[in-house]
Amino acid sequence: NNGKEFDVVEKGIYEQAVMQQYTDKFGEMVAKPFITTKCKVIGQNLAGRRRRSHFDNSVDDDEEPIRRLGSRKNAIQNNEQQQQQFRQLQSDTELTLVVIFTMEYTSRYGIDVSEYPKKFQTYINGNLPAVTLDMQNKFLPVSEAMMVILFIDEPTPKPTTKKPTLIPTAESSVVPTTQLPSTSPTLPISPPSPTK
């Protein structure tokens, strides 16, 4: 990645022209119209990671650098060395674009798609070089596709309701109400009697 998130056009390419196109590569090996696939990018993050250094920073004990106080030449050389080390550190840090997306599979033809998210993950992770090439061929700024991590979103169970019965049960079905003042419905409410 070139250190930036996908723009709107790149997100569309990623969703429709890349990720949705793999459905016929796993499972029942079919896609539209038998299986409808929808990919949606829901988040992007840039994360830094450090590459391993390809140079040796060790200094022999016998070759301790000699510094002269007040020497302009040494100060310039030290500054240049520090700038070179800083540039090396910058080039050793890559920004990785982490794309968070959903994959939704549906079928009107009776094909069981419940395992398709796991099959998608297995396919992508087993074909990362090909996925990288597919993204690059679609002009996405990607240097390397990385593994897909699957999070399964379990649906929230619907609340259960009791079916009405014709036989009275011991359970109370009184719904509390909030009325002020609260009085028992069996007691009549009458005005206070005049006092003598």
PDB file of C-alpha atoms in Angstrom, residues 14-81:
ATOM      1  CA  TYR A  14     -12.273  -3.960  -3.999  1.00  0.00           C
ATOM      2  CA  GLU A  15     -15.865  -4.948  -3.182  1.00  0.00           C
ATOM      3  CA  GLN A  16     -17.308  -5.722  -6.609  1.00  0.00           C
ATOM      4  CA  ALA A  17     -14.441  -6.446  -8.981  1.00  0.00           C
ATOM      5  CA  VAL A  18     -12.260  -8.416  -6.571  1.00  0.00           C
ATOM      6  CA  MET A  19     -13.854  -9.927  -3.466  1.00  0.00           C
ATOM      7  CA  GLN A  20     -17.308 -10.717  -4.881  1.00  0.00           C
ATOM      8  CA  GLN A  21     -15.716 -12.431  -7.882  1.00  0.00           C
ATOM      9  CA  TYR A  22     -14.268 -15.326  -5.857  1.00  0.00           C
ATOM     10  CA  THR A  23     -17.612 -16.964  -5.018  1.00  0.00           C
ATOM     11  CA  ASP A  24     -17.438 -19.373  -7.967  1.00  0.00           C
ATOM     12  CA  LYS A  25     -13.977 -20.549  -6.866  1.00  0.00           C
ATOM     13  CA  PHE A  26     -15.150 -22.447  -3.752  1.00  0.00           C
ATOM     14  CA  GLY A  27     -18.172 -24.266  -2.340  1.00  0.00           C
ATOM     15  CA  GLU A  28     -20.604 -25.243  -5.090  1.00  0.00           C
ATOM     16  CA  MET A  29     -18.390 -23.497  -7.685  1.00  0.00           C
ATOM     17  CA  VAL A  30     -21.270 -21.296  -8.834  1.00  0.00           C
ATOM     18  CA  ALA A  31     -22.043 -17.600  -8.577  1.00  0.00           C
ATOM     19  CA  LYS A  32     -24.821 -15.391  -9.968  1.00  0.00           C
ATOM     20  CA  PRO A  33     -27.676 -16.104 -10.350  1.00  0.00           C
ATOM     21  CA  PHE A  34     -27.442 -19.187  -8.107  1.00  0.00           C
ATOM     22  CA  ILE A  35     -25.590 -17.431  -5.286  1.00  0.00           C
ATOM     23  CA  THR A  36     -25.674 -13.691  -4.744  1.00  0.00           C
ATOM     24  CA  THR A  37     -22.581 -12.264  -3.075  1.00  0.00           C
ATOM     25  CA  LYS A  38     -22.345  -8.840  -1.489  1.00  0.00           C
ATOM     26  CA  CYS A  39     -19.120  -7.377  -0.128  1.00  0.00           C
ATOM     27  CA  LYS A  40     -19.192  -4.136   1.867  1.00  0.00           C
ATOM     28  CA  VAL A  41     -16.150  -2.271   3.224  1.00  0.00           C
ATOM     29  CA  ILE A  42     -17.129  -1.045   6.686  1.00  0.00           C
ATOM     30  CA  GLY A  43     -13.775   0.272   7.883  1.00  0.00           C
ATOM     31  CA  GLN A  44     -10.143   0.945   7.040  1.00  0.00           C
ATOM     32  CA  ASN A  45      -7.112   1.495   9.276  1.00  0.00           C
ATOM     33  CA  LEU A  46      -3.486   2.231   8.518  1.00  0.00           C
ATOM     34  CA  ALA A  47      -1.191   0.238  10.765  1.00  0.00           C
ATOM     35  CA  GLY A  48       2.587   0.557  10.856  1.00  0.00           C
ATOM     36  CA  ARG A  49       4.860  -2.409  10.967  1.00  0.00           C
ATOM     37  CA  ARG A  50       8.592  -2.498  11.034  1.00  0.00           C
ATOM     38  CA  ARG A  51      10.563  -4.521   8.527  1.00  0.00           C
ATOM     39  CA  ARG A  52      13.677  -6.315   9.613  1.00  0.00           C
ATOM     40  CA  SER A  53      16.814  -4.289   9.204  1.00  0.00           C
ATOM     41  CA  HIS A  54      19.141  -5.381   6.428  1.00  0.00           C
ATOM     42  CA  PHE A  55      22.224  -3.699   7.785  1.00  0.00           C
ATOM     43  CA  ASP A  56      24.503  -4.231  10.763  1.00  0.00           C
ATOM     44  CA  ASN A  57      24.689  -1.428  13.321  1.00  0.00           C
ATOM     45  CA  SER A  58      27.329  -3.063  15.497  1.00  0.00           C
ATOM     46  CA  VAL A  59      30.505  -1.154  16.352  1.00  0.00           C
ATOM     47  CA  ASP A  60      33.707  -2.909  17.346  1.00  0.00           C
ATOM     48  CA  ASP A  61      34.988  -1.966  20.803  1.00  0.00           C
ATOM     49  CA  ASP A  62      38.416  -1.186  19.331  1.00  0.00           C
ATOM     50  CA  GLU A  63      36.947   1.330  16.882  1.00  0.00           C
ATOM     51  CA  GLU A  64      35.224   3.762  19.236  1.00  0.00           C
ATOM     52  CA  PRO A  65      34.554   6.953  17.304  1.00  0.00           C
ATOM     53  CA  ILE A  66      36.762   9.907  18.155  1.00  0.00           C
ATOM     54  CA  ARG A  67      34.918  13.183  18.462  1.00  0.00           C
ATOM     55  CA  ARG A  68      36.487  16.578  18.565  1.00  0.00           C
ATOM     56  CA  LEU A  69      34.678  19.286  20.402  1.00  0.00           C
ATOM     57  CA  GLY A  70      34.056  22.358  18.315  1.00  0.00           C
ATOM     58  CA  SER A  71      34.846  20.688  15.004  1.00  0.00           C
ATOM     59  CA  ARG A  72      32.394  21.903  12.383  1.00  0.00           C
ATOM     60  CA  LYS A  73      33.336  19.086  10.009  1.00  0.00           C
ATOM     61  CA  ASN A  74      32.456  16.406  12.605  1.00  0.00           C
ATOM     62  CA  ALA A  75      29.165  18.134  13.430  1.00  0.00           C
ATOM     63  CA  ILE A  76      28.188  18.139   9.736  1.00  0.00           C
ATOM     64  CA  GLN A  77      29.185  14.477   9.351  1.00  0.00           C
ATOM     65  CA  ASN A  78      27.223  13.511  12.490  1.00  0.00           C
ATOM     66  CA  ASN A  79      24.173  15.408  11.208  1.00  0.00           C
ATOM     67  CA  GLU A  80      24.403  13.652   7.838  1.00  0.00           C
ATOM     68  CA  GLN A  81      24.699  10.273   9.586  1.00  0.00           C
TER      69      GLN A  81
END
